[in-house]
């Protein structure tokens, strides 16, 4: 990973807020590349230093949000935000089978690298990384 560990914070727990509240995607439905609903955006993990969204916490499964399982998807996977939905470039199965990620874990950097490799997106800490298009949260 980068020379310096990146500290990601939950937008819900952080003092940073979206520039435009209308662009806050928390609570919106997440759909896979085939339009199948996966779950909803439970939260956003932001890079505090750069004030950039890095991961979406997608809550899926359960009943009415109870016992929903959180999975994390890189912001680079978002291909469109329209209405009450966020479309990503992954399949439902890929998201459901994603490796575990614990933002507070001791091996945070390795887990983050594994997550980006799993989704086949260039990690944000590499030179030449292109940030996701859109601007759903800054």
mmCIF file of N, CA and C in Angstrom, residues 13-102:
data_model
loop_
_atom_site.group_PDB
_atom_site.id
_atom_site.type_symbol
_atom_site.label_atom_id
_atom_site.label_comp_id
_atom_site.label_asym_id
_atom_site.label_seq_id
_atom_site.Cartn_x
_atom_site.Cartn_y
_atom_site.Cartn_z
ATOM 1 N N UNK A 13 -20.156 9.029 11.057
ATOM 2 C CA UNK A 13 -19.474 9.303 12.321
ATOM 3 C C UNK A 13 -18.509 10.479 12.245
ATOM 4 N N UNK A 14 -18.326 11.026 11.075
ATOM 5 C CA UNK A 14 -17.320 12.046 10.866
ATOM 6 C C UNK A 14 -17.952 13.437 10.843
ATOM 7 N N UNK A 15 -17.110 14.434 10.968
ATOM 8 C CA UNK A 15 -17.589 15.813 10.938
ATOM 9 C C UNK A 15 -17.787 16.327 9.517
ATOM 10 N N UNK A 16 -17.233 15.609 8.528
ATOM 11 C CA UNK A 16 -17.406 16.029 7.146
ATOM 12 C C UNK A 16 -18.831 15.739 6.694
ATOM 13 N N UNK A 17 -19.357 16.613 5.884
ATOM 14 C CA UNK A 17 -20.703 16.428 5.340
ATOM 15 C C UNK A 17 -20.650 16.643 3.834
ATOM 16 N N UNK A 18 -21.609 16.090 3.128
ATOM 17 C CA UNK A 18 -21.629 16.313 1.674
ATOM 18 C C UNK A 18 -21.719 17.798 1.356
ATOM 19 N N UNK A 19 -21.049 18.207 0.259
ATOM 20 C CA UNK A 19 -21.146 19.594 -0.186
ATOM 21 C C UNK A 19 -22.587 19.952 -0.480
ATOM 22 N N UNK A 20 -23.306 19.022 -1.096
ATOM 23 C CA UNK A 20 -24.705 19.221 -1.449
ATOM 24 C C UNK A 20 -25.496 18.058 -0.875
ATOM 25 N N UNK A 21 -26.346 18.284 0.117
ATOM 26 C CA UNK A 21 -27.108 17.188 0.727
ATOM 27 C C UNK A 21 -27.902 16.362 -0.283
ATOM 28 N N UNK A 22 -28.273 16.934 -1.405
ATOM 29 C CA UNK A 22 -29.003 16.190 -2.430
ATOM 30 C C UNK A 22 -28.123 15.126 -3.084
ATOM 31 N N UNK A 23 -26.798 15.255 -2.950
ATOM 32 C CA UNK A 23 -25.871 14.295 -3.533
ATOM 33 C C UNK A 23 -25.489 13.179 -2.567
ATOM 34 N N UNK A 24 -26.036 13.196 -1.366
ATOM 35 C CA UNK A 24 -25.750 12.164 -0.375
ATOM 36 C C UNK A 24 -26.469 10.883 -0.796
ATOM 37 N N UNK A 25 -25.713 9.827 -1.075
ATOM 38 C CA UNK A 25 -26.315 8.601 -1.602
ATOM 39 C C UNK A 25 -26.656 7.575 -0.520
ATOM 40 N N UNK A 26 -26.410 7.908 0.730
ATOM 41 C CA UNK A 26 -26.771 6.962 1.790
ATOM 42 C C UNK A 26 -28.281 6.725 1.763
ATOM 43 N N UNK A 27 -28.653 5.458 1.932
ATOM 44 C CA UNK A 27 -30.066 5.079 1.932
ATOM 45 C C UNK A 27 -30.603 4.726 0.551
ATOM 46 N N UNK A 28 -29.828 4.979 -0.493
ATOM 47 C CA UNK A 28 -30.293 4.643 -1.849
ATOM 48 C C UNK A 28 -30.070 3.166 -2.137
ATOM 49 N N UNK A 29 -30.920 2.630 -3.002
ATOM 50 C CA UNK A 29 -30.808 1.230 -3.420
ATOM 51 C C UNK A 29 -29.561 1.052 -4.271
ATOM 52 N N UNK A 30 -28.908 -0.088 -4.123
ATOM 53 C CA UNK A 30 -27.745 -0.435 -4.934
ATOM 54 C C UNK A 30 -28.167 -1.551 -5.879
ATOM 55 N N UNK A 31 -27.890 -1.337 -7.169
ATOM 56 C CA UNK A 31 -28.224 -2.336 -8.187
ATOM 57 C C UNK A 31 -26.948 -2.822 -8.851
ATOM 58 N N UNK A 32 -26.941 -4.119 -9.198
ATOM 59 C CA UNK A 32 -25.772 -4.681 -9.867
ATOM 60 C C UNK A 32 -25.791 -4.330 -11.347
ATOM 61 N N UNK A 33 -24.801 -4.841 -12.088
ATOM 62 C CA UNK A 33 -24.669 -4.480 -13.500
ATOM 63 C C UNK A 33 -25.832 -4.965 -14.354
ATOM 64 N N UNK A 34 -26.629 -5.903 -13.824
ATOM 65 C CA UNK A 34 -27.802 -6.399 -14.543
ATOM 66 C C UNK A 34 -29.095 -5.767 -14.048
ATOM 67 N N UNK A 35 -28.991 -4.822 -13.137
ATOM 68 C CA UNK A 35 -30.168 -4.130 -12.616
ATOM 69 C C UNK A 35 -30.812 -4.811 -11.421
ATOM 70 N N UNK A 36 -30.210 -5.900 -10.936
ATOM 71 C CA UNK A 36 -30.756 -6.614 -9.778
ATOM 72 C C UNK A 36 -30.392 -5.866 -8.498
ATOM 73 N N UNK A 37 -31.369 -5.700 -7.633
ATOM 74 C CA UNK A 37 -31.124 -4.976 -6.390
ATOM 75 C C UNK A 37 -30.292 -5.828 -5.435
ATOM 76 N N UNK A 38 -29.233 -5.201 -4.896
ATOM 77 C CA UNK A 38 -28.316 -5.875 -3.980
ATOM 78 C C UNK A 38 -28.647 -5.525 -2.534
ATOM 79 N N UNK A 39 -28.944 -4.278 -2.299
ATOM 80 C CA UNK A 39 -29.179 -3.788 -0.945
ATOM 81 C C UNK A 39 -29.264 -2.281 -0.989
ATOM 82 N N UNK A 40 -28.800 -1.635 0.060
ATOM 83 C CA UNK A 40 -28.799 -0.168 0.052
ATOM 84 C C UNK A 40 -27.506 0.361 0.635
ATOM 85 N N UNK A 41 -27.189 1.598 0.252
ATOM 86 C CA UNK A 41 -25.975 2.236 0.763
ATOM 87 C C UNK A 41 -26.231 2.580 2.228
ATOM 88 N N UNK A 42 -25.549 1.849 3.098
ATOM 89 C CA UNK A 42 -25.709 2.080 4.531
ATOM 90 C C UNK A 42 -24.838 3.219 5.021
ATOM 91 N N UNK A 43 -23.684 3.382 4.375
ATOM 92 C CA UNK A 43 -22.770 4.448 4.773
ATOM 93 C C UNK A 43 -21.693 4.594 3.708
ATOM 94 N N UNK A 44 -20.891 5.618 3.855
ATOM 95 C CA UNK A 44 -19.770 5.881 2.961
ATOM 96 C C UNK A 44 -18.523 5.999 3.821
ATOM 97 N N UNK A 45 -17.442 5.376 3.364
ATOM 98 C CA UNK A 45 -16.170 5.531 4.056
ATOM 99 C C UNK A 45 -15.345 6.533 3.276
ATOM 100 N N UNK A 46 -14.890 7.540 3.986
ATOM 101 C CA UNK A 46 -14.160 8.618 3.331
ATOM 102 C C UNK A 46 -12.710 8.651 3.787
ATOM 103 N N UNK A 47 -11.882 9.125 2.893
ATOM 104 C CA UNK A 47 -10.477 9.373 3.163
ATOM 105 C C UNK A 47 -10.448 10.753 3.820
ATOM 106 N N UNK A 48 -10.184 10.799 5.098
ATOM 107 C CA UNK A 48 -10.224 12.071 5.825
ATOM 108 C C UNK A 48 -9.254 13.096 5.257
ATOM 109 N N UNK A 49 -8.061 12.638 4.898
ATOM 110 C CA UNK A 49 -7.033 13.558 4.410
ATOM 111 C C UNK A 49 -7.416 14.229 3.099
ATOM 112 N N UNK A 50 -8.034 13.480 2.217
ATOM 113 C CA UNK A 50 -8.381 14.021 0.895
ATOM 114 C C UNK A 50 -9.867 14.343 0.752
ATOM 115 N N UNK A 51 -10.628 14.052 1.789
ATOM 116 C CA UNK A 51 -12.081 14.285 1.782
ATOM 117 C C UNK A 51 -12.723 13.678 0.537
ATOM 118 N N UNK A 52 -12.383 12.414 0.296
ATOM 119 C CA UNK A 52 -12.888 11.705 -0.883
ATOM 120 C C UNK A 52 -13.547 10.400 -0.451
ATOM 121 N N UNK A 53 -14.641 10.052 -1.109
ATOM 122 C CA UNK A 53 -15.301 8.775 -0.842
ATOM 123 C C UNK A 53 -14.426 7.666 -1.407
ATOM 124 N N UNK A 54 -14.183 6.650 -0.610
ATOM 125 C CA UNK A 54 -13.360 5.521 -1.044
ATOM 126 C C UNK A 54 -14.181 4.236 -1.150
ATOM 127 N N UNK A 55 -15.087 4.010 -0.197
ATOM 128 C CA UNK A 55 -15.874 2.789 -0.186
ATOM 129 C C UNK A 55 -17.333 3.079 0.144
ATOM 130 N N UNK A 56 -18.210 2.272 -0.423
ATOM 131 C CA UNK A 56 -19.618 2.285 -0.059
ATOM 132 C C UNK A 56 -19.852 1.077 0.830
ATOM 133 N N UNK A 57 -20.506 1.271 1.948
ATOM 134 C CA UNK A 57 -20.948 0.126 2.745
ATOM 135 C C UNK A 57 -22.337 -0.210 2.250
ATOM 136 N N UNK A 58 -22.470 -1.381 1.668
ATOM 137 C CA UNK A 58 -23.748 -1.823 1.129
ATOM 138 C C UNK A 58 -24.324 -2.838 2.100
ATOM 139 N N UNK A 59 -25.499 -2.541 2.630
ATOM 140 C CA UNK A 59 -26.180 -3.454 3.540
ATOM 141 C C UNK A 59 -27.113 -4.315 2.717
ATOM 142 N N UNK A 60 -26.904 -5.645 2.758
ATOM 143 C CA UNK A 60 -27.753 -6.526 1.968
ATOM 144 C C UNK A 60 -28.219 -7.698 2.807
ATOM 145 N N UNK A 61 -29.312 -8.285 2.383
ATOM 146 C CA UNK A 61 -29.890 -9.414 3.106
ATOM 147 C C UNK A 61 -30.720 -8.922 4.267
ATOM 148 N N UNK A 62 -31.104 -9.824 5.112
ATOM 149 C CA UNK A 62 -31.915 -9.484 6.269
ATOM 150 C C UNK A 62 -33.342 -9.165 5.868
ATOM 151 N N UNK A 63 -34.088 -8.675 6.811
ATOM 152 C CA UNK A 63 -35.488 -8.323 6.591
ATOM 153 C C UNK A 63 -35.702 -6.895 7.052
ATOM 154 N N UNK A 64 -36.060 -6.027 6.133
ATOM 155 C CA UNK A 64 -36.287 -4.611 6.430
ATOM 156 C C UNK A 64 -35.078 -3.977 7.111
ATOM 157 N N UNK A 65 -33.893 -4.406 6.683
ATOM 158 C CA UNK A 65 -32.666 -3.847 7.232
ATOM 159 C C UNK A 65 -32.174 -4.517 8.498
ATOM 160 N N UNK A 66 -32.997 -5.382 9.097
ATOM 161 C CA UNK A 66 -32.600 -6.078 10.319
ATOM 162 C C UNK A 66 -31.773 -7.287 9.918
ATOM 163 N N UNK A 67 -30.655 -7.470 10.567
ATOM 164 C CA UNK A 67 -29.702 -8.545 10.285
ATOM 165 C C UNK A 67 -29.100 -8.447 8.890
ATOM 166 N N UNK A 68 -29.097 -7.263 8.319
ATOM 167 C CA UNK A 68 -28.454 -7.061 7.018
ATOM 168 C C UNK A 68 -26.949 -7.222 7.186
ATOM 169 N N UNK A 69 -26.306 -7.793 6.191
ATOM 170 C CA UNK A 69 -24.868 -8.006 6.206
ATOM 171 C C UNK A 69 -24.189 -6.880 5.438
ATOM 172 N N UNK A 70 -23.237 -6.190 6.066
ATOM 173 C CA UNK A 70 -22.534 -5.136 5.332
ATOM 174 C C UNK A 70 -21.408 -5.707 4.464
ATOM 175 N N UNK A 71 -21.328 -5.231 3.241
ATOM 176 C CA UNK A 71 -20.203 -5.524 2.355
ATOM 177 C C UNK A 71 -19.706 -4.176 1.851
ATOM 178 N N UNK A 72 -18.454 -4.141 1.447
ATOM 179 C CA UNK A 72 -17.865 -2.883 1.015
ATOM 180 C C UNK A 72 -17.518 -2.956 -0.460
ATOM 181 N N UNK A 73 -17.818 -1.868 -1.169
ATOM 182 C CA UNK A 73 -17.595 -1.771 -2.612
ATOM 183 C C UNK A 73 -16.816 -0.481 -2.873
ATOM 184 N N UNK A 74 -15.726 -0.559 -3.651
ATOM 185 C CA UNK A 74 -14.984 0.671 -3.966
ATOM 186 C C UNK A 74 -15.859 1.680 -4.699
ATOM 187 N N UNK A 75 -15.652 2.939 -4.418
ATOM 188 C CA UNK A 75 -16.411 3.999 -5.087
ATOM 189 C C UNK A 75 -16.210 3.947 -6.597
ATOM 190 N N UNK A 76 -15.064 3.429 -7.037
ATOM 191 C CA UNK A 76 -14.776 3.326 -8.463
ATOM 192 C C UNK A 76 -15.747 2.384 -9.187
ATOM 193 N N UNK A 77 -16.456 1.534 -8.456
ATOM 194 C CA UNK A 77 -17.412 0.600 -9.058
ATOM 195 C C UNK A 77 -18.734 1.278 -9.428
ATOM 196 N N UNK A 78 -18.967 2.480 -8.903
ATOM 197 C CA UNK A 78 -20.208 3.189 -9.202
ATOM 198 C C UNK A 78 -20.171 3.684 -10.649
ATOM 199 N N UNK A 79 -21.184 3.289 -11.414
ATOM 200 C CA UNK A 79 -21.250 3.723 -12.809
ATOM 201 C C UNK A 79 -22.331 4.774 -13.027
ATOM 202 N N UNK A 80 -23.308 4.822 -12.108
ATOM 203 C CA UNK A 80 -24.372 5.805 -12.274
ATOM 204 C C UNK A 80 -25.123 5.971 -10.967
ATOM 205 N N UNK A 81 -25.510 7.208 -10.701
ATOM 206 C CA UNK A 81 -26.391 7.523 -9.586
ATOM 207 C C UNK A 81 -27.574 8.246 -10.196
ATOM 208 N N UNK A 82 -28.746 7.637 -10.079
ATOM 209 C CA UNK A 82 -29.948 8.231 -10.677
ATOM 210 C C UNK A 82 -31.142 7.973 -9.776
ATOM 211 N N UNK A 83 -31.854 9.038 -9.471
ATOM 212 C CA UNK A 83 -33.035 8.889 -8.621
ATOM 213 C C UNK A 83 -32.655 8.305 -7.278
ATOM 214 N N UNK A 84 -33.311 7.223 -6.909
ATOM 215 C CA UNK A 84 -33.035 6.601 -5.616
ATOM 216 C C UNK A 84 -32.145 5.373 -5.743
ATOM 217 N N UNK A 85 -31.399 5.257 -6.851
ATOM 218 C CA UNK A 85 -30.570 4.072 -7.081
ATOM 219 C C UNK A 85 -29.125 4.429 -7.417
ATOM 220 N N UNK A 86 -28.247 3.516 -7.020
ATOM 221 C CA UNK A 86 -26.827 3.585 -7.333
ATOM 222 C C UNK A 86 -26.506 2.311 -8.105
ATOM 223 N N UNK A 87 -26.048 2.454 -9.336
ATOM 224 C CA UNK A 87 -25.703 1.302 -10.164
ATOM 225 C C UNK A 87 -24.203 1.082 -10.116
ATOM 226 N N UNK A 88 -23.808 -0.191 -9.968
ATOM 227 C CA UNK A 88 -22.394 -0.531 -9.924
ATOM 228 C C UNK A 88 -22.047 -1.504 -11.047
ATOM 229 N N UNK A 89 -20.761 -1.660 -11.313
ATOM 230 C CA UNK A 89 -20.297 -2.499 -12.415
ATOM 231 C C UNK A 89 -20.020 -3.941 -12.009
ATOM 232 N N UNK A 90 -20.542 -4.379 -10.908
ATOM 233 C CA UNK A 90 -20.328 -5.728 -10.387
ATOM 234 C C UNK A 90 -21.637 -6.514 -10.390
ATOM 235 N N UNK A 91 -21.534 -7.839 -10.324
ATOM 236 C CA UNK A 91 -22.734 -8.669 -10.237
ATOM 237 C C UNK A 91 -23.137 -8.839 -8.772
ATOM 238 N N UNK A 92 -24.385 -9.225 -8.565
ATOM 239 C CA UNK A 92 -24.883 -9.478 -7.214
ATOM 240 C C UNK A 92 -23.994 -10.529 -6.551
ATOM 241 N N UNK A 93 -23.670 -11.591 -7.286
ATOM 242 C CA UNK A 93 -22.864 -12.669 -6.736
ATOM 243 C C UNK A 93 -21.486 -12.174 -6.308
ATOM 244 N N UNK A 94 -20.844 -11.339 -7.131
ATOM 245 C CA UNK A 94 -19.517 -10.816 -6.788
ATOM 246 C C UNK A 94 -19.571 -10.022 -5.490
ATOM 247 N N UNK A 95 -20.585 -9.197 -5.340
ATOM 248 C CA UNK A 95 -20.693 -8.386 -4.127
ATOM 249 C C UNK A 95 -20.952 -9.276 -2.916
ATOM 250 N N UNK A 96 -21.843 -10.252 -3.069
ATOM 251 C CA UNK A 96 -22.175 -11.142 -1.953
ATOM 252 C C UNK A 96 -20.974 -11.977 -1.507
ATOM 253 N N UNK A 97 -20.071 -12.282 -2.431
ATOM 254 C CA UNK A 97 -18.909 -13.123 -2.122
ATOM 255 C C UNK A 97 -17.641 -12.312 -1.838
ATOM 256 N N UNK A 98 -17.763 -11.016 -1.702
ATOM 257 C CA UNK A 98 -16.595 -10.153 -1.494
ATOM 258 C C UNK A 98 -15.869 -10.508 -0.200
ATOM 259 N N UNK A 99 -14.565 -10.297 -0.176
ATOM 260 C CA UNK A 99 -13.821 -10.558 1.065
ATOM 261 C C UNK A 99 -14.271 -9.606 2.164
ATOM 262 N N UNK A 100 -14.132 -10.066 3.380
ATOM 263 C CA UNK A 100 -14.513 -9.230 4.520
ATOM 264 C C UNK A 100 -13.570 -8.032 4.609
ATOM 265 N N UNK A 101 -14.126 -6.951 5.112
ATOM 266 C CA UNK A 101 -13.327 -5.754 5.328
ATOM 267 C C UNK A 101 -13.757 -5.148 6.658
ATOM 268 N N UNK A 102 -12.787 -4.891 7.507
ATOM 269 C CA UNK A 102 -13.056 -4.281 8.806
ATOM 270 C C UNK A 102 -12.246 -2.996 8.884
#
